[in-house]
Every structure is written in C-alpha cells, then in structure tokens.
Short mmCIF file of C-alpha atoms and ligand atoms in Angstrom, two decimals:
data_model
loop_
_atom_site.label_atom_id
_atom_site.label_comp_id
_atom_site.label_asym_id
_atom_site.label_seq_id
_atom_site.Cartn_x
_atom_site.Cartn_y
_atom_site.Cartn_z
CA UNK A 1 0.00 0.00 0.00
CA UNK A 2 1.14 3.30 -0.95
CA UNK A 3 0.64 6.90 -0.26
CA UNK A 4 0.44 9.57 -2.42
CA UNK A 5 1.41 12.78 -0.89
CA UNK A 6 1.34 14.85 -3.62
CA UNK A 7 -1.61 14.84 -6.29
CA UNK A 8 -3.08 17.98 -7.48
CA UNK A 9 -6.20 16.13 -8.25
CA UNK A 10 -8.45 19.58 -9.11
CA UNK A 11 -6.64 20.08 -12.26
CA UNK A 12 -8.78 20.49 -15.69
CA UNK A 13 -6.67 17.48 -17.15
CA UNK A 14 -8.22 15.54 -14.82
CA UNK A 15 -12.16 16.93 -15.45
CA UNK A 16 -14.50 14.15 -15.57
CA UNK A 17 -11.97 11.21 -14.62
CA UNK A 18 -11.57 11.64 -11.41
CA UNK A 19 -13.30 8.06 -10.58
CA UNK A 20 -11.96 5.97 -13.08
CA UNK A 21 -8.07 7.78 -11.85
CA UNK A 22 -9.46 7.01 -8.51
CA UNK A 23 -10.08 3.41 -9.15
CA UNK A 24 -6.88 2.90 -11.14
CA UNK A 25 -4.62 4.64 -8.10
CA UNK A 26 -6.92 1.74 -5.39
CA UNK A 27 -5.42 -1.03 -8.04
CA UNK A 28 -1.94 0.03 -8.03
CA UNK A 29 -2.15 -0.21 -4.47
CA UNK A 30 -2.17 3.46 -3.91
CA UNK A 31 -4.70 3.57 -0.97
CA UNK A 32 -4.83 6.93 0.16
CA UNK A 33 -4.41 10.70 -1.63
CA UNK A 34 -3.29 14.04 -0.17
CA UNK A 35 -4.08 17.01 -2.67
CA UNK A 36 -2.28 20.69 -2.16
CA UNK A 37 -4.23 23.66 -3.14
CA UNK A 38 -2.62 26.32 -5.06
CA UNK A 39 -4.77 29.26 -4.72
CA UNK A 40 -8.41 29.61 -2.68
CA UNK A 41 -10.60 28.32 -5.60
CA UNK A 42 -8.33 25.08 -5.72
CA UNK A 43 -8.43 24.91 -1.91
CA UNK A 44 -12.73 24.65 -1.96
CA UNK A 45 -12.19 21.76 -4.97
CA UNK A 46 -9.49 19.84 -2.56
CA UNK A 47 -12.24 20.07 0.29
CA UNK A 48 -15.17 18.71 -2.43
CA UNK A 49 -13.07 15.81 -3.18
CA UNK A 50 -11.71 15.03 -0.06
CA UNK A 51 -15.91 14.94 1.19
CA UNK A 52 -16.71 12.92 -1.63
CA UNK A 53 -13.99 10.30 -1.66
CA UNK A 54 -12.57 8.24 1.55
CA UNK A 55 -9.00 7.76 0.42
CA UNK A 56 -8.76 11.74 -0.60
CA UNK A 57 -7.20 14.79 2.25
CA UNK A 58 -6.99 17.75 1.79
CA UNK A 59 -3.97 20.78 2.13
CA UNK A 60 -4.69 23.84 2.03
CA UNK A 61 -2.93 27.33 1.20
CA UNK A 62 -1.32 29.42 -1.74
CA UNK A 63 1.16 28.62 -4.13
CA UNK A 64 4.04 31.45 -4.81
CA UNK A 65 2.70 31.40 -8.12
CA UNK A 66 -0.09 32.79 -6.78
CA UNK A 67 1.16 35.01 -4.26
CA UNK A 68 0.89 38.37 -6.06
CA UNK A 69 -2.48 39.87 -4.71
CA UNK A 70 -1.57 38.43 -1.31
CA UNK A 71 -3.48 40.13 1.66
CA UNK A 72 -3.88 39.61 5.44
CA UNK A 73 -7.36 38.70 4.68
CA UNK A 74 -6.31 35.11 2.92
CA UNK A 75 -5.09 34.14 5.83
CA UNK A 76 -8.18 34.80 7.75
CA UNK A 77 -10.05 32.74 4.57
CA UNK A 78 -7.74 29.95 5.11
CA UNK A 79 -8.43 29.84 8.77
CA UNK A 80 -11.89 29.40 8.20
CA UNK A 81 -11.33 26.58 5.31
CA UNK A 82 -9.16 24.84 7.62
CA UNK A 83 -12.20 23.75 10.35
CA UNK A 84 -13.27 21.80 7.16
CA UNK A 85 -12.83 17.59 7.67
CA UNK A 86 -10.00 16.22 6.34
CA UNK A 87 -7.46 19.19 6.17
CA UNK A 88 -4.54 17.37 6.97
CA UNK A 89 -1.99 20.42 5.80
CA UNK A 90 -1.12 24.18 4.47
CA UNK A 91 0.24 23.50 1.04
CA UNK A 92 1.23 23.92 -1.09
CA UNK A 93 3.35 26.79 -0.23
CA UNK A 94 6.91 28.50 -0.32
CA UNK A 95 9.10 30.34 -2.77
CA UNK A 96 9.84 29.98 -6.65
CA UNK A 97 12.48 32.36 -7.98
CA UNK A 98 12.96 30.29 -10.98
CA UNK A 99 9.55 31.72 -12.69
CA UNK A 100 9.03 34.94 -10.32
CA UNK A 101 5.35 34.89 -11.24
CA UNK A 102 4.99 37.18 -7.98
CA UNK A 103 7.33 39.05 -6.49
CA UNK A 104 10.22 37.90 -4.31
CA UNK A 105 8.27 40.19 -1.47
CA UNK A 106 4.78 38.72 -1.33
CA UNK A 107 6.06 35.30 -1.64
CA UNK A 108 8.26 35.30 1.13
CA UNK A 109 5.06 37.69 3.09
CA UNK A 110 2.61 34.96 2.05
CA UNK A 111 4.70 31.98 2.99
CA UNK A 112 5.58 33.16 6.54
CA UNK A 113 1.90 34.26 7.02
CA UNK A 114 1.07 30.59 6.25
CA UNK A 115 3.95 28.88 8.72
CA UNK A 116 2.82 30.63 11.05
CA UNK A 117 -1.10 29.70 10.64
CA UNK A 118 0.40 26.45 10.33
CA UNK A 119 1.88 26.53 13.89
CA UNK A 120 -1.23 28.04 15.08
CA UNK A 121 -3.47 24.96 13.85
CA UNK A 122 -0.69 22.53 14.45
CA UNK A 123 -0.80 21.47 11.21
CA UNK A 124 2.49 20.27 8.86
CA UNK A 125 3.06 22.50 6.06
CA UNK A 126 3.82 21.49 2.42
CA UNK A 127 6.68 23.34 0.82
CA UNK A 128 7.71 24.16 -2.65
CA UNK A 129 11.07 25.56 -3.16
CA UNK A 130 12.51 26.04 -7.39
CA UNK A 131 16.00 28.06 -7.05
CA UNK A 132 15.11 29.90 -3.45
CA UNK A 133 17.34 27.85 -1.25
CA UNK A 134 18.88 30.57 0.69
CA UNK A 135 15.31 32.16 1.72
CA UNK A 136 13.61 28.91 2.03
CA UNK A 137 16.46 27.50 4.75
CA UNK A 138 16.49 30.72 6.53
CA UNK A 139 12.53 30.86 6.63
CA UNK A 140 12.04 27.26 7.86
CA UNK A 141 15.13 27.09 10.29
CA UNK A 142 12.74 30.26 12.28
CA UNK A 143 9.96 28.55 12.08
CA UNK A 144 11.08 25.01 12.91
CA UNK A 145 12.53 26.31 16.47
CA UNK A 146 8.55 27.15 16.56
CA UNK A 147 7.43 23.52 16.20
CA UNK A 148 6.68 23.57 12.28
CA UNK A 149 6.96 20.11 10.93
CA UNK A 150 6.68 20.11 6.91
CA UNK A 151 7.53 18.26 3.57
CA UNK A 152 10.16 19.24 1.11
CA UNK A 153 8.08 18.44 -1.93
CA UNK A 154 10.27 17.68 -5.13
CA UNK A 155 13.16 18.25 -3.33
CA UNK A 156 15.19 20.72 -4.62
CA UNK A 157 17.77 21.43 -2.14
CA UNK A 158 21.14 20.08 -1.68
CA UNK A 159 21.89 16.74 0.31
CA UNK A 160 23.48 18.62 3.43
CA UNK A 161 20.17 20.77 3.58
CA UNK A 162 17.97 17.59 3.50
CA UNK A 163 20.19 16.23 6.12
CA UNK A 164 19.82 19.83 8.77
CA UNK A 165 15.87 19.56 7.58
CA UNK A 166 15.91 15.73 8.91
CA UNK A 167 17.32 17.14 11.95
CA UNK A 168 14.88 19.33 12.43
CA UNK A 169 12.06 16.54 12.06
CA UNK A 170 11.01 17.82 8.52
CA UNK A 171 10.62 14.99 5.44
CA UNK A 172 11.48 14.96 1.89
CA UNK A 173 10.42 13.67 -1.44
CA UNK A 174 10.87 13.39 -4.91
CA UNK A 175 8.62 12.73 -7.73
CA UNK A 176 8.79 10.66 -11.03
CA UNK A 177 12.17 12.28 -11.84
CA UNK A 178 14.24 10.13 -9.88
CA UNK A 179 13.02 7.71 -12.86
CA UNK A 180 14.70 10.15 -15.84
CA UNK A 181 17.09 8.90 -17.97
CA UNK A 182 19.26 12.07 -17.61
CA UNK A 183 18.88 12.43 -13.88
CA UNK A 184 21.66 10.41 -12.08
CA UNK A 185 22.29 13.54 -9.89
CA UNK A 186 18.81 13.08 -8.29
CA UNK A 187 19.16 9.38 -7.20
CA UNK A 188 22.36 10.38 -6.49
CA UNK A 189 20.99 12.92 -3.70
CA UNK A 190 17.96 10.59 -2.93
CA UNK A 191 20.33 7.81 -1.95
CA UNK A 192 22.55 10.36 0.11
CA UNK A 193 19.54 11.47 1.68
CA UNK A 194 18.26 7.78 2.69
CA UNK A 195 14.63 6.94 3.32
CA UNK A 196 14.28 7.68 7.07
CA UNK A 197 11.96 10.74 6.42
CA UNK A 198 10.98 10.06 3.19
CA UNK A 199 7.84 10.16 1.88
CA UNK A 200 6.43 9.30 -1.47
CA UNK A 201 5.00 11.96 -4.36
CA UNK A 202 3.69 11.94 -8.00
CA UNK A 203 2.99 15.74 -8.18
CA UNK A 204 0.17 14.46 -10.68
CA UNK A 205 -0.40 15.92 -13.21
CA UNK A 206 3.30 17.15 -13.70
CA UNK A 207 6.41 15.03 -13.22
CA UNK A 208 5.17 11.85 -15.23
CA UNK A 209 7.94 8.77 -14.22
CA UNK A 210 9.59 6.73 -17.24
CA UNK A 211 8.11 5.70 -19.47
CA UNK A 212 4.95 8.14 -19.11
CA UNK A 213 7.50 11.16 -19.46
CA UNK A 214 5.83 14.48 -20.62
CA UNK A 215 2.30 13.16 -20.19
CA UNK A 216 -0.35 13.63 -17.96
CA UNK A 217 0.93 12.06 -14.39
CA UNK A 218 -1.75 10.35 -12.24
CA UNK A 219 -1.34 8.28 -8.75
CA UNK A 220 -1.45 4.82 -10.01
CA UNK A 221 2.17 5.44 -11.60
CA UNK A 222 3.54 6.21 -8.15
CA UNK A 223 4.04 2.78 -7.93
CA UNK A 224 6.69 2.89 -10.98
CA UNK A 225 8.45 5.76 -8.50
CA UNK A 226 8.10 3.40 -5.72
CA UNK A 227 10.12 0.75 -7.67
CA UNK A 228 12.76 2.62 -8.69
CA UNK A 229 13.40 4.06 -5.45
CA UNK A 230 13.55 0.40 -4.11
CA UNK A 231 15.71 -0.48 -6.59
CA UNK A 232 17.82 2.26 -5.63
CA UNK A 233 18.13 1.18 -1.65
CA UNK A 234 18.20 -2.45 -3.00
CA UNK A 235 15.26 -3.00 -0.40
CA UNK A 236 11.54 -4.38 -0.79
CA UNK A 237 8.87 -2.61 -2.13
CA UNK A 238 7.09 -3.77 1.07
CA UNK A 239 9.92 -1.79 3.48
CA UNK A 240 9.65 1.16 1.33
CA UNK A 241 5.67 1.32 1.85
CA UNK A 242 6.37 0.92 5.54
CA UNK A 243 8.69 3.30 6.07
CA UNK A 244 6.87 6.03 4.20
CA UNK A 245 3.26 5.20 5.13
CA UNK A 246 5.15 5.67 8.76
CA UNK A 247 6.11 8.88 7.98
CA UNK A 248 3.20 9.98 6.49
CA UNK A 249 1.32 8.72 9.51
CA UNK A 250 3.88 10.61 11.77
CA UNK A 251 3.58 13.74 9.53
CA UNK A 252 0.30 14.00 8.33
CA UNK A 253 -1.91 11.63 10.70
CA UNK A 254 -3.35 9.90 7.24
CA UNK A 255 -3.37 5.98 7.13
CA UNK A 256 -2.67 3.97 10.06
CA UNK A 257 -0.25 3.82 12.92
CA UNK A 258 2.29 0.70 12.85
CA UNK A 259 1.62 -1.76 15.46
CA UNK A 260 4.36 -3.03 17.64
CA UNK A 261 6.39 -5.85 16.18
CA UNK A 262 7.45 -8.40 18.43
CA UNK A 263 9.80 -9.71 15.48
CA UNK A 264 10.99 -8.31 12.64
CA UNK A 265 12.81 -8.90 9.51
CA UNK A 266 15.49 -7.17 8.00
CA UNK A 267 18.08 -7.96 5.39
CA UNK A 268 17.72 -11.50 5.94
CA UNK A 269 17.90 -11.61 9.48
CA UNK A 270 15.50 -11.85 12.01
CA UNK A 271 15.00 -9.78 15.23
CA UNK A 272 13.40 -10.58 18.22
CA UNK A 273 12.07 -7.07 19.93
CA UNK A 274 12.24 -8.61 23.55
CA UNK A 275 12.22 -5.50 25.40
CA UNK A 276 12.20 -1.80 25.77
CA UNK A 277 13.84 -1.86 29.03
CA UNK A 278 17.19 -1.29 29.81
CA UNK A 279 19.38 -0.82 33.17
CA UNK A 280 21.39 2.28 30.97
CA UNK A 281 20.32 5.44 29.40
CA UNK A 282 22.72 5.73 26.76
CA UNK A 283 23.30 9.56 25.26
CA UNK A 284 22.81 8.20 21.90
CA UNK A 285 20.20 5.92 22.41
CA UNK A 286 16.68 6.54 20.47
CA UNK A 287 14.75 4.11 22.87
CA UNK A 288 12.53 6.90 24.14
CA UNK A 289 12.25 9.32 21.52
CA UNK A 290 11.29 6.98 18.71
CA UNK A 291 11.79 3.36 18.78
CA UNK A 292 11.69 3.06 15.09
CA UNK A 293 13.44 0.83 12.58
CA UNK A 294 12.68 0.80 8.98
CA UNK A 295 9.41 1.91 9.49
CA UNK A 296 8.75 -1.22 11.93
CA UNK A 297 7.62 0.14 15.70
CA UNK A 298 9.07 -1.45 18.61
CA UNK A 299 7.13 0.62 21.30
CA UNK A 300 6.38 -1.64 23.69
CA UNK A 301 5.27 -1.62 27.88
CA UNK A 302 6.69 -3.65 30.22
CA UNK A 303 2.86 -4.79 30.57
CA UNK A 304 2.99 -6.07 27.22
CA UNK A 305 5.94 -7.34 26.62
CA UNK A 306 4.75 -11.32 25.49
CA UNK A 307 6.27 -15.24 26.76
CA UNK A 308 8.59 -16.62 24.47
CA UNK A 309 5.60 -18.69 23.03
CA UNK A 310 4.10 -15.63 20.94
CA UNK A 311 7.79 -15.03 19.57
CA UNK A 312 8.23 -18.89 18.69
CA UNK A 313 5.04 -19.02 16.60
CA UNK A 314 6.17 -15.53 14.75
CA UNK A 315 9.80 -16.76 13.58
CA UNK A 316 8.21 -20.79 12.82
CA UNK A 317 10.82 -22.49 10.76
CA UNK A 318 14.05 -20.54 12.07
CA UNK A 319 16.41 -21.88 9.06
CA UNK A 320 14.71 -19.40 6.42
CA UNK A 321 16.63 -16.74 8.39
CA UNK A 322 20.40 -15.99 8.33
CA UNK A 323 20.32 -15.08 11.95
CA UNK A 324 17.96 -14.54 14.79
CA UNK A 325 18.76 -11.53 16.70
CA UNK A 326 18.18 -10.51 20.49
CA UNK A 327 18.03 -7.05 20.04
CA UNK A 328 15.11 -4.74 20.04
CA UNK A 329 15.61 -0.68 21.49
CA UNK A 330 16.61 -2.34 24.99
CA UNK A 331 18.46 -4.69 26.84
CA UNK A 332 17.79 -8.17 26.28
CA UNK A 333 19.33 -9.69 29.06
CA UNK A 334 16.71 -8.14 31.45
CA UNK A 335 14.38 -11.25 29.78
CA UNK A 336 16.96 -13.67 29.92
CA UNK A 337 14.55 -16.51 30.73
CA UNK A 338 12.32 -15.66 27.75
CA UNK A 339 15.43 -15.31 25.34
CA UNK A 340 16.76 -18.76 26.94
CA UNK A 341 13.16 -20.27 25.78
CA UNK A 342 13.63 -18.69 22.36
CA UNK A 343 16.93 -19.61 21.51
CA UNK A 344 16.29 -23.10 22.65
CA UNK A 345 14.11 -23.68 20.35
CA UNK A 346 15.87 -21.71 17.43
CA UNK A 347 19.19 -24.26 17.95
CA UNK A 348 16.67 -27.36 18.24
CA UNK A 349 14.98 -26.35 14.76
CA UNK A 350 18.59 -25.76 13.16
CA UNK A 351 18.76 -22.00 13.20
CA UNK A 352 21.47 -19.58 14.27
CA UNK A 353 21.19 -17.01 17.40
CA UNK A 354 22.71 -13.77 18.22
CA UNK A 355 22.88 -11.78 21.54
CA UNK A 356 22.93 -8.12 21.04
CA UNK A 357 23.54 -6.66 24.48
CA UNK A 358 25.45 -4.25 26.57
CA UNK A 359 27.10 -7.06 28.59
CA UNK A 360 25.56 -6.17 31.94
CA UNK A 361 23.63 -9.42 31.78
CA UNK A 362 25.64 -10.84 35.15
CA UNK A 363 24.94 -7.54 36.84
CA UNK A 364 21.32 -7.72 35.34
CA UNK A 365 20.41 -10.83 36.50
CA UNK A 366 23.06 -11.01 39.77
CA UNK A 367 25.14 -14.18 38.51
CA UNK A 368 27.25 -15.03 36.11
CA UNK A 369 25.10 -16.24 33.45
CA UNK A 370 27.90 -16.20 30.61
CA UNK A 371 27.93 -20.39 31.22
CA UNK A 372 24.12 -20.60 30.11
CA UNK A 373 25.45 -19.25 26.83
CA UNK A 374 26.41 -22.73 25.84
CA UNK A 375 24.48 -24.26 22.84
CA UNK A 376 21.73 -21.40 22.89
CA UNK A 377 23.73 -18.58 21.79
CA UNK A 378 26.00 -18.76 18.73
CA UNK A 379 27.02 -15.14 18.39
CA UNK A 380 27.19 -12.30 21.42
CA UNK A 381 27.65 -9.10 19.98
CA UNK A 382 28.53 -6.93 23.07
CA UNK A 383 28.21 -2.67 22.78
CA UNK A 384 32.21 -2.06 24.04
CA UNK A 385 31.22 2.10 23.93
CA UNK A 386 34.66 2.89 25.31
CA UNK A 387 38.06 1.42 26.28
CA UNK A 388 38.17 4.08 28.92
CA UNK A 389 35.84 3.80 31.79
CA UNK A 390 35.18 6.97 32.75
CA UNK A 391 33.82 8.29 29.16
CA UNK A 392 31.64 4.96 29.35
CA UNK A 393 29.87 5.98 32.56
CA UNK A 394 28.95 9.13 31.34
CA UNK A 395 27.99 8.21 27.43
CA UNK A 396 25.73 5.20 29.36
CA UNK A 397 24.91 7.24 32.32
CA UNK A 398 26.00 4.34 34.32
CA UNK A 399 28.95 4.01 37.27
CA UNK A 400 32.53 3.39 36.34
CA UNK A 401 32.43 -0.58 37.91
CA UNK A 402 29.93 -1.67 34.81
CA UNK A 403 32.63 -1.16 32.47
CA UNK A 404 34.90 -3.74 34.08
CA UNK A 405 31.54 -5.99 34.82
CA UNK A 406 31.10 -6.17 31.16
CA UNK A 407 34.86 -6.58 29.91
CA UNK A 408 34.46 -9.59 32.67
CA UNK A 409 31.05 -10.68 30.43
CA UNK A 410 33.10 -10.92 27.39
CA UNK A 411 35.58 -12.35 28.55
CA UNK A 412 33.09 -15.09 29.66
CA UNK A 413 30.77 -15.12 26.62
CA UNK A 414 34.41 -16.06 24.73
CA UNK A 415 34.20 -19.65 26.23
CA UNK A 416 30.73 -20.40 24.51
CA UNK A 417 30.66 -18.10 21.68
CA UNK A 418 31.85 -16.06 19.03
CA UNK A 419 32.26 -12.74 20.55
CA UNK A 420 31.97 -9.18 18.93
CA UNK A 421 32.66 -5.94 20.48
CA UNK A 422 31.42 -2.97 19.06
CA UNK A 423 31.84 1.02 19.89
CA UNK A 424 29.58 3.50 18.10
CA UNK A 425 31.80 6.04 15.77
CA UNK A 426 31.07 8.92 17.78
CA UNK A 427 33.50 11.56 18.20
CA UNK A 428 36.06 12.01 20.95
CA UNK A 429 36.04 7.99 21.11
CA UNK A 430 39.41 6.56 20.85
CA UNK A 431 38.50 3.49 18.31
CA UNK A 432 42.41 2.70 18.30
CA UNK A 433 42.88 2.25 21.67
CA UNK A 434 38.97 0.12 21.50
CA UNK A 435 40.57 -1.91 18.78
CA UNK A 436 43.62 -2.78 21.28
CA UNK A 437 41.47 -3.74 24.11
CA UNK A 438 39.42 -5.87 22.03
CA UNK A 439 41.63 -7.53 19.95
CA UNK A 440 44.37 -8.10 22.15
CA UNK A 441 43.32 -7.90 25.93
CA UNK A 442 39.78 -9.84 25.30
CA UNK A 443 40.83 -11.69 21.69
CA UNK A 444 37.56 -10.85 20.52
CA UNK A 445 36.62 -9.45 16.87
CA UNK A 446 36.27 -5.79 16.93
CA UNK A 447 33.84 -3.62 14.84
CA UNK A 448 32.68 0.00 14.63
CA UNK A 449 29.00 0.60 13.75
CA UNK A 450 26.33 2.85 13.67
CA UNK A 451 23.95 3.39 16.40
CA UNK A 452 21.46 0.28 16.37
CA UNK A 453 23.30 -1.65 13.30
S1 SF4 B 1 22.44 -0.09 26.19
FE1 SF4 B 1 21.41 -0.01 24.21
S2 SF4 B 1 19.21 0.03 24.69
FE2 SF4 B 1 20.33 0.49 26.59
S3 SF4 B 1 20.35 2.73 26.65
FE3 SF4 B 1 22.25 2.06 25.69
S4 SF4 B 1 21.83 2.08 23.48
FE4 SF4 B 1 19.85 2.16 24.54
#
C-alpha cells in the first residue's frame, strides 16, 4: 500500500476522470491521496473531493505562483477553510524564484503568514522551493525552532540541507524524476539522503515517471516511483511502503499507525524485539524518543511485553533466516529466561542465534550467566562504547564498575561463543585504543557501527 502525498487532483486534465483515476490509483495499491491547493478556488475543490472520496485529504494554502495579490485577509479565509474535515496540511506553499510569477516580497510575506497559521493549527506544512534555497532555509530554520513540521516536496535542495531539515524533524520527497534517464544527480541525492523521512509523491499531473514522461501524471504510476526508489536502496517494495506510510502517519496523521512488532525482519535476518527496558540510558540511544526501525515500531510496555511462546510461533521455521537476533531498542538480558526459551528452540529447529547486548547481563540478573550461553547462543555481539571507563559511565549514564563488569562478560561469553565488540563512531572515542582492548586484551573481533546496526 502506498501513499500519495502529492496529487493535485483539481486540475482540468483531470475533469471528468476523477473516478476511473481514482479506481486505477486503489489497483496500483495506492490507498490513500493528499491534494495541495494552489490558490483559494483550488483549496474549496481539494475540500469537495476530499468529502466525496474516503481515500482523498486535503492541504490547504497558496502557491508562490499565486502570491501576487496576497493580503492579510487570505489568511483569515484559510483559517476558516481549515475547520473543514479532512485538512490534513497548508500547502502547497513557499518560494519559486525560478519563474518569479509574484514578487520575491509577497512570496516570502505569504509563505511566513502561512507557517505561522500552520503553527497556530498545528498542522504540517507542504513546501515548494525552485532556485530559493537561501530564503527557504532561513525561513524554515525560524519557524522550525517554533514547532513547524513540513515536507520538502520535489526536493530541490542540496543533500546537506535535507540532512539539517531531517534534523529538524522535517521529510522529503521526490517525484517521477528520480526515474529520468538524464537524472543520475537526483538518485544520487535521494540515496545520500536515505529513506528515514521520506515520503512518497507523484505531483500528478506534472512530473510523469519513465516511461509516461511528458504526459499527464496520475497516482497509479507512483508505484513505478516506488520501484525505482527500491531499486535504488536495494530493499523491498514492502519496506519502502512501511517506512513512508510511517512517515506519512507521523507527519500528516493519514493511514494507520504501525503496530508493535514483536519480530521483525530485516536484510535476511531476524530480530526478536524482547524489550524496551534497559538498566542504561545511553546519550545516543533513540529508545525513548522513537523506537523506530525501517518503518517497523518497537514501542512496547513492560505490561505487554509477550512469553517466548508468541515469539516462537512468529519466527516458525528458524532456518529461512540468516540469523535470529536478540536485540530490540533495549536490553535483552533483562528477559533472559524468555530469550533462553527462544533460543532453545531456534538451535533445536537448526537455526542460528545472536545476543545483542550491553554485557551487563551478570549484573542484570546477579550471577554469572555467561555459562548458560552454551548451545543457545551462537554469536554475542557486546556494545564495548569505550576502552576508557570513565567516558563509558557518562555516554551510558551508568557508574565506572559496569565497564569492568562487562569486559568480565566478554571475557566469559568467549568460552561459549563467538564474541563481537562494538563502539559507536562517535566523536572524541578513541577506536584505536577500542581496537587494542578488544583484539588483544579480550581476543575478541572488533567492529565500529552505527547506532542500532
Ligand atoms: S544499552 Fe542499548 S538500549 Fe540500553 S540505553 Fe544504551 S543504546 Fe539504549
């Protein structure tokens, strides 16, 4: 299932099609719609459609195209549109200084105007930016320390921009152009960019993908963008509709909210989300902000954590996956019971286990429980942090003695498993002096990776 974010659906092309592109956008697996306005006229046909059709939202506001006659009094007319149902947005606004249809001064007076009703409603804003970088960044940097969330529609900014904007919890997209012969520089950016907050467009009618080029676009073909973008991660179709349906859920409320996956695949693998409880509070750690990976939520309560019985069923025959991973935004080791009735019956059905943890497991459970790796737990992959003690306590917000408890873990783990020690590549860590201690205190294997890898 798909989302299109982007679909200016009002358009004469469209005149008298509507249900037929409707229909044909439900088939491609395109389930739900989000049309941007451009001017107040367009706004009223993006409310009749969104009342007439289920899968259809509306966002409101006014292009810089349109921007021109701009006066205080649109805003109060778009306050009033927005207590209509289904106004999920103010969009499409923002600045175009490639065709200058209004001047530079009432676009940049219009847009504002509209952040700011945006704030006030609490609504995400849709953006367009063609050639106004400078103003655009500047703009949406004040307005984001104001709590405005909004989309970079056919991104047109440069990759380090995209990356500040995904800082400041905005999302991006592109249309059918990252299917263009010509336009290597545009995957190029969309894979430097990656998928976390992206979101999927067609800009229908404009922007039709390969091989529809220079005709009319409509939202069935965002499914040929969807491919191509896969194609270009080298993931599944199905992770790129999760991850961006999660988005758009987070951005726009439109769709449905993930449920909480007890297990989860990824790249092969499988992981077992056993807890979000952990005995540290890591400064990197995204446990509590947003336990999201891949578009797969791992939210969970200790209340509902489940027995080992409801993960068995899930993974069923455990030699389809390359591993099966302990891991999950917390510390599995606080379930050690449960992950001992896992990985018992992983290793009796032939399959292969792997202990992500932070090595406090003896602390954890108050014995050494390194000997009850034996036969259950092929791989422990234990977060080193730090060679030096003191920066551990204070990146884990733990005391200086759990650094030596867990060295003493690995060194334990080492007589039933393969052991791997990892440290985060975060600056001011000495990975050298890591790679020493690893390598040739513990004789483990020694690997830097990113947060949650
Ligand atoms: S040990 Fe892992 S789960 Fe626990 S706080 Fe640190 S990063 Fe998060």
């Amino acid at each position: 299932m798909f989302i299109d974010t982007h679909c200016h659906l009002f358009y004469p092309n469209f005149n008298g099609e509507v249900p037929e592109i409707i229909n044909r956008a439900i088939e491609a697996g395109v389930e739900y719609i989000i049309v941007p306005s451009t001017n107040l006229a367009s706004c009223r046909q993006a409310i009749d459609l969104a009342n007439q059709y289920d899968g259809v939202y509306a966002a409101i506001g006014i292009h810089p195209h349109d921007t021109s006659e701009w006066d205080n009094s649109i805003i109060d007319s778009l306050d009033k549109l927005s207590k209509e149902k289904k106004i999920v947005a103010i969009g499409e606004i923002g600045l175009d200084y490639y065709y200058d249809f209004s001047p530079r001064e009432k676009q940049i007076e219009a847009f504002e105007q509209q952040l700011e009703l945006a704030i006030a409603l609490g609504l995400p804003a849709i953006i367009h930016n063609r050639e106004a970088n400078q103003d655009t960044m500047e703009i949406v940097r004040k307005y984001s320390l104001q709590g405005l969330k909004a989309q970079f529609h056919c991104y047109a900014g440069t990759v380090d921009e995209a990356k500040e904007l995904i800082s400041l919890g905005h999302y991006i997209s592109f249309t059918g152009n990252v299917t263009f012969k010509n336009t290597d520089d545009i995957r190029k950016k969309l894979f430097e960019i990656g998928t976390k907050n992206l979101l999927l467009e067609t800009d229908a009618p404009f922007m039709a993908p390969e091989p529809f080029r220079g005709k009319r676009n409509e939202p069935s073909y965002l499914k040929i963008t969807a491919e191509r973008i896969a194609e270009l991660f080298n993931i599944t179709l199905k992770e790129l509709s999760r991850v961006t349906n999660n988005n758009v859920y987070k951005l726009f409320k439109v769709g449905k909210q993930t449920e909480t996956s007890f297990t989860y695949e990824l790249k092969g693998n499988l992981y077992i989300n056993i807890t979000n409880r952990c005995d540290s509070n890591c400064v990197f750690c995204g446990r509590k902000d947003e336990p999201i990976i891949s578009g797969y939520n791992l939210k969970m309560n200790e209340e509902d954590e489940p027995p080992a019985h409801v993960y068995i069923n899930e993974i069923g025959d455990p030699k389809k996956y390359k591993e099966i991973v302990f891991c999950g935004y917390g510390e599995p080791t606080i379930r050690w019971e449960v992950v001992k009735q896992i990985a018992y019956y992983i290793k009796e059905n032939g399959g292969t286990t792997r202990l992500n943890t932070n090595g406090h497991g003896n602390i954890i459970n108050k014995r050494d429980i390194t000997t009850e790796l034996k036969d259950l737990i092929d791989i422990v992959s234990i977060s080193l942090n730090s060679s030096d003690a003191n920066q551990y306590s204070k990146l884990m917000n733990v005391s200086k003695e759990y650094h030596s408890e867990m060295l003493k873990f690995a060194s334990g783990a080492k007589k039933y498993s393969q052991v791997i020690m990892t440290v985060v590549g975060l600056e001011n860590v000495n990975i050298e002096a890591a790679r020493k201690l690893v390598e040739e205190e513990i004789g483990a294997e020694f690997y830097v990776r990113n947060y949650f890898e």
